[in-house]
PDB file of C-alpha atoms in Angstrom:
ATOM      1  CA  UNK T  15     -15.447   3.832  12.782  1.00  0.00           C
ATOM      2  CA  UNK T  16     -12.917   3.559   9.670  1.00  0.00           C
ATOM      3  CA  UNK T  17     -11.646   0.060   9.303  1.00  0.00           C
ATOM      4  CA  UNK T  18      -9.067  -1.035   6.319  1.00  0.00           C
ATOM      5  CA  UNK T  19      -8.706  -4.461   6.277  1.00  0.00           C
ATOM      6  CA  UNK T  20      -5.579  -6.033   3.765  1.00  0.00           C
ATOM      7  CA  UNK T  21      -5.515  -9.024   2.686  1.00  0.00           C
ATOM      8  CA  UNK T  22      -3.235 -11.307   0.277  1.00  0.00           C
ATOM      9  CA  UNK T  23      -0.170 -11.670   2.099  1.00  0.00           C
ATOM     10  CA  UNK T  24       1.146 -15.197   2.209  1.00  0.00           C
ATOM     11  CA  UNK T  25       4.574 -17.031   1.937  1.00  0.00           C
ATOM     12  CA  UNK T  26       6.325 -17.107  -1.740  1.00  0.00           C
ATOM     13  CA  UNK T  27       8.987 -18.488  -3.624  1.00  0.00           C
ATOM     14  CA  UNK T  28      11.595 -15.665  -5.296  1.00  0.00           C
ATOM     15  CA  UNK T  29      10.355 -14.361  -8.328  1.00  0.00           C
ATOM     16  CA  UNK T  30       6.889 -15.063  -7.799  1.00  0.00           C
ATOM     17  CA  UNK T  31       4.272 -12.623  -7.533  1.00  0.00           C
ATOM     18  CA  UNK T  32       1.324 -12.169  -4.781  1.00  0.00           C
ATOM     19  CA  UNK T  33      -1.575  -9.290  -5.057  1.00  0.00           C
ATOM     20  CA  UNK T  34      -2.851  -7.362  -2.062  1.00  0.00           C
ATOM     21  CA  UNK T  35      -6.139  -5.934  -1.524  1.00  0.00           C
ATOM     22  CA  UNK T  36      -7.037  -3.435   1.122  1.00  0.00           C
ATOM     23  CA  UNK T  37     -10.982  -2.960   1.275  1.00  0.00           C
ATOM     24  CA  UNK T  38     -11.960   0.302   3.574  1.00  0.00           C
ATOM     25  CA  UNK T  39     -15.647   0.601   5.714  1.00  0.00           C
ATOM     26  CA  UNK T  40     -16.991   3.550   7.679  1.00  0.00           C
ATOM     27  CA  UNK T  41     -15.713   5.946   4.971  1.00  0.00           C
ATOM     28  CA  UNK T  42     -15.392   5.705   1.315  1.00  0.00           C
ATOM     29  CA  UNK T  43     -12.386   6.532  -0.376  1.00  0.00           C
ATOM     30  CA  UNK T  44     -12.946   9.362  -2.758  1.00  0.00           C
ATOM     31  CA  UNK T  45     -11.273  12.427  -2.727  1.00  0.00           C
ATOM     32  CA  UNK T  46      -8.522  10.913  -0.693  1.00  0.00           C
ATOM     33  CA  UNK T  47      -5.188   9.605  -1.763  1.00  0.00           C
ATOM     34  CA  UNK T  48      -3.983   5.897  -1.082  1.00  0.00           C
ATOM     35  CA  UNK T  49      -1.000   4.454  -0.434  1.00  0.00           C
ATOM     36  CA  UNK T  50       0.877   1.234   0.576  1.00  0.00           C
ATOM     37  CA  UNK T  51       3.952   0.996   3.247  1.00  0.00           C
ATOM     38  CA  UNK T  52       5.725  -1.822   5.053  1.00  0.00           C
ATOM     39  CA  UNK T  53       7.803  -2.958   7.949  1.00  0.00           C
ATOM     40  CA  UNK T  54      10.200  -5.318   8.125  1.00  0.00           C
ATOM     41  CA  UNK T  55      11.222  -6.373  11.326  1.00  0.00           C
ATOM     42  CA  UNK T  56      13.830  -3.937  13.263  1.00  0.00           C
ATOM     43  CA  UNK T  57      13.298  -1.651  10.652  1.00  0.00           C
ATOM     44  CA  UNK T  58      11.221   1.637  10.673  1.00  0.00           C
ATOM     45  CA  UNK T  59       7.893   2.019   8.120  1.00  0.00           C
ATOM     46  CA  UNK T  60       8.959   2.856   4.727  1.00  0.00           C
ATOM     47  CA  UNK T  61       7.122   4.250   1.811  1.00  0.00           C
ATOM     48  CA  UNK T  62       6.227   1.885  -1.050  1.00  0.00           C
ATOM     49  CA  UNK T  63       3.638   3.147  -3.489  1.00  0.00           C
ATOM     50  CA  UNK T  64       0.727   5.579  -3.644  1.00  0.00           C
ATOM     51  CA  UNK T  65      -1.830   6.325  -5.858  1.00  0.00           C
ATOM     52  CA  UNK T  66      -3.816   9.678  -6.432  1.00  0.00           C
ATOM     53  CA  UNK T  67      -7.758  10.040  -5.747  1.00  0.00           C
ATOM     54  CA  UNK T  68      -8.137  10.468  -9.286  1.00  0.00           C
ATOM     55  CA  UNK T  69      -5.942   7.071 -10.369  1.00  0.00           C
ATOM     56  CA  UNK T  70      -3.842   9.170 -12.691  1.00  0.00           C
ATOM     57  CA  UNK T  71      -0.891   9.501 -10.733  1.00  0.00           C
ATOM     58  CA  UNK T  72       1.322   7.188  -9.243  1.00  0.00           C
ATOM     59  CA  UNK T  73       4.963   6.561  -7.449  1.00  0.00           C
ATOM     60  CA  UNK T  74       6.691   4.416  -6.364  1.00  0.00           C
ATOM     61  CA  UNK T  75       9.550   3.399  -3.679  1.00  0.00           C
ATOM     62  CA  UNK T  76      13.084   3.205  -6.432  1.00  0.00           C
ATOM     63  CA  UNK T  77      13.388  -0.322  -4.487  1.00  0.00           C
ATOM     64  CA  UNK T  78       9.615  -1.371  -5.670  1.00  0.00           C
ATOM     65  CA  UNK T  79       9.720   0.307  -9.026  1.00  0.00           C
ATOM     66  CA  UNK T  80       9.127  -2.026 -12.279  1.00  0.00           C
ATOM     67  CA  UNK T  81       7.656  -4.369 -10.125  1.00  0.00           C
ATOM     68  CA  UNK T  82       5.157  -3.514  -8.065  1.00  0.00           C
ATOM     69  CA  UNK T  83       1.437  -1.633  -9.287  1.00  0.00           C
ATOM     70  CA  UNK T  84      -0.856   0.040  -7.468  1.00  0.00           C
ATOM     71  CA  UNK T  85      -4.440   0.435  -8.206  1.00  0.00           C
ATOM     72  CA  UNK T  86      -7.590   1.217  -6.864  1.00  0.00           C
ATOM     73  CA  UNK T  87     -11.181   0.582  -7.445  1.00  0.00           C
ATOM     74  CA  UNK T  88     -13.699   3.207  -6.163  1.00  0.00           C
ATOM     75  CA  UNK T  89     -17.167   1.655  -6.686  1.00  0.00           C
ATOM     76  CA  UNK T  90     -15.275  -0.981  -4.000  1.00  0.00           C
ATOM     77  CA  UNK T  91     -13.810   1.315  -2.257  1.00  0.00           C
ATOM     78  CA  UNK T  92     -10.660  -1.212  -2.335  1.00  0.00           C
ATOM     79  CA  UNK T  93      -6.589  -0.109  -3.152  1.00  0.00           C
ATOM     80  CA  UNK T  94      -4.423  -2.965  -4.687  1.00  0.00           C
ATOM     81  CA  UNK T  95      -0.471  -3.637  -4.571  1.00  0.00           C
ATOM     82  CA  UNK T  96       0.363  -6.314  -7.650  1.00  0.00           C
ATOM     83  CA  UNK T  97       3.572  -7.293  -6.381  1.00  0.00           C
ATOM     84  CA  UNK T  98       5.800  -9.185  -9.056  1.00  0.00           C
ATOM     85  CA  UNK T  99       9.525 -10.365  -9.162  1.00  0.00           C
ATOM     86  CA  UNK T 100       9.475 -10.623  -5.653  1.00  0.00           C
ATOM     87  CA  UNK T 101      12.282 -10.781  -3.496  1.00  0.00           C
ATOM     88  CA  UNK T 102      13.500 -11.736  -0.076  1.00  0.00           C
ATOM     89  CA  UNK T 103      13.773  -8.239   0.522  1.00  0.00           C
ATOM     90  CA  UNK T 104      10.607  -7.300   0.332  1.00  0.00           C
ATOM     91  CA  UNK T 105       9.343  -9.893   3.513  1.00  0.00           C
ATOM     92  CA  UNK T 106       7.478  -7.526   5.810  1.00  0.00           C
ATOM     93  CA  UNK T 107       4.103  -6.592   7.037  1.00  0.00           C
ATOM     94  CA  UNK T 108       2.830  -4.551   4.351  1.00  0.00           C
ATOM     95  CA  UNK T 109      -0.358  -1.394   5.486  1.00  0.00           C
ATOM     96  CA  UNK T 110      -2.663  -0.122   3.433  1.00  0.00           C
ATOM     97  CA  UNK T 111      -3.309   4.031   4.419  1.00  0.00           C
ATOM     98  CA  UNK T 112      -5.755   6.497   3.548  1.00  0.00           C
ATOM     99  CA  UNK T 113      -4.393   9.989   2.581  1.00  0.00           C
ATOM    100  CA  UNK T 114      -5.082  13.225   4.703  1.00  0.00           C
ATOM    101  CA  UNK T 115      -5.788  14.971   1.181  1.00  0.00           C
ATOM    102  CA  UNK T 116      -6.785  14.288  -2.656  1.00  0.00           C
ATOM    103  CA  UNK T 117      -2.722  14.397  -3.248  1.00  0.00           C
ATOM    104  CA  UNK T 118      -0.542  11.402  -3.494  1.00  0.00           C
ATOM    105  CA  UNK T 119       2.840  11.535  -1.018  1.00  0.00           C
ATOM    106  CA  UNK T 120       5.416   9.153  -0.163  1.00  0.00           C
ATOM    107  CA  UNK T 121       4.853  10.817   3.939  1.00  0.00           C
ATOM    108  CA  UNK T 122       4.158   9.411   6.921  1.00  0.00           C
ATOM    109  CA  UNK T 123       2.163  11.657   8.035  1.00  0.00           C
ATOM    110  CA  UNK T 124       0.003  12.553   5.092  1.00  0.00           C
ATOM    111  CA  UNK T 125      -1.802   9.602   6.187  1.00  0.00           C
ATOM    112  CA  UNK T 126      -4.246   9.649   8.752  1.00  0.00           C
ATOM    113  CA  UNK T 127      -6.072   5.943   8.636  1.00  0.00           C
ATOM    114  CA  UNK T 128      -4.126   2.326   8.603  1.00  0.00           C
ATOM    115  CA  UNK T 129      -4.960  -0.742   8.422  1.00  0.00           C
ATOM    116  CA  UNK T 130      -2.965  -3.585  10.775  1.00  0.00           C
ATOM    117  CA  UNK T 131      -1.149  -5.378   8.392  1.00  0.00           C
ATOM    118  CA  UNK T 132      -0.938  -8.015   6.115  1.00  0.00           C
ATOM    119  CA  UNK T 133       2.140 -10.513   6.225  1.00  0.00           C
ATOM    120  CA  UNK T 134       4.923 -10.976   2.905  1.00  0.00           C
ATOM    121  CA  UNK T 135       7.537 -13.333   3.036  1.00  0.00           C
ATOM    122  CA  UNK T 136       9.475 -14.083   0.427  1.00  0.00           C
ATOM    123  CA  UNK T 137      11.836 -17.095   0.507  1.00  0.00           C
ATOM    124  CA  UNK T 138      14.708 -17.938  -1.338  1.00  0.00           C
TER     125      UNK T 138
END
């Protein structure tokens, strides 16, 4: 009955910036770690950020690092990815996850709900 649901993908210019949302029903999200990962096509699921239940700790994948934030908003039960300085790089479907514990990870399988998927693309 969990559903995340991203949204704020789109198609941008190098350098620009877009903002992802990732609102959650069924569950709420306290007590649980969030994080963000994406797929690019051909290529395997990587880590990109993740943010403790608490908000006070966050990391980062070295390639998003200085640009990209993560946040999250409990009352909405809603993660964020600010994504800045964007480049062509970083065009893939990006998921929003739900963490198996109150810990932040950069794993795979410390997550145990997804969402499907919300398209990047940044163009030259």
């Amino acid at each position: 009955q969990v559903q995340l649901v991203e949204s704020g993908g789109g198609l941008v210019q190098a350098g620009g910036s877009l903002r992802l949302s990732c609102a959650a029903s069924g569950r709420t999200f306290s007590g649980v770690a969030l994080g963000w990962f994406r797929q690019a096509s051909g290529k395997n699921r990587e880590f990109v950020a993740t943010i403790s239940w608490t908000g006070s700790t966050t990391y980062y994948a070295d390639s998003v690092k200085g640009r990209f934030t993560i946040s999250r908003d409990n009352a909405e039960n809603t993660v964020y990815l600010q994504m800045n300085s964007l480049k062509p790089e970083d065009t893939a479907t990006y998921y929003c996850a739900v963490g198996r514990t109150y810990r932040s990870s950069n794993l795979y399988n410390d997550y145990i709900y997804w969402g499907q998927g919300t398209q990047v693309t940044v163009s030259s």
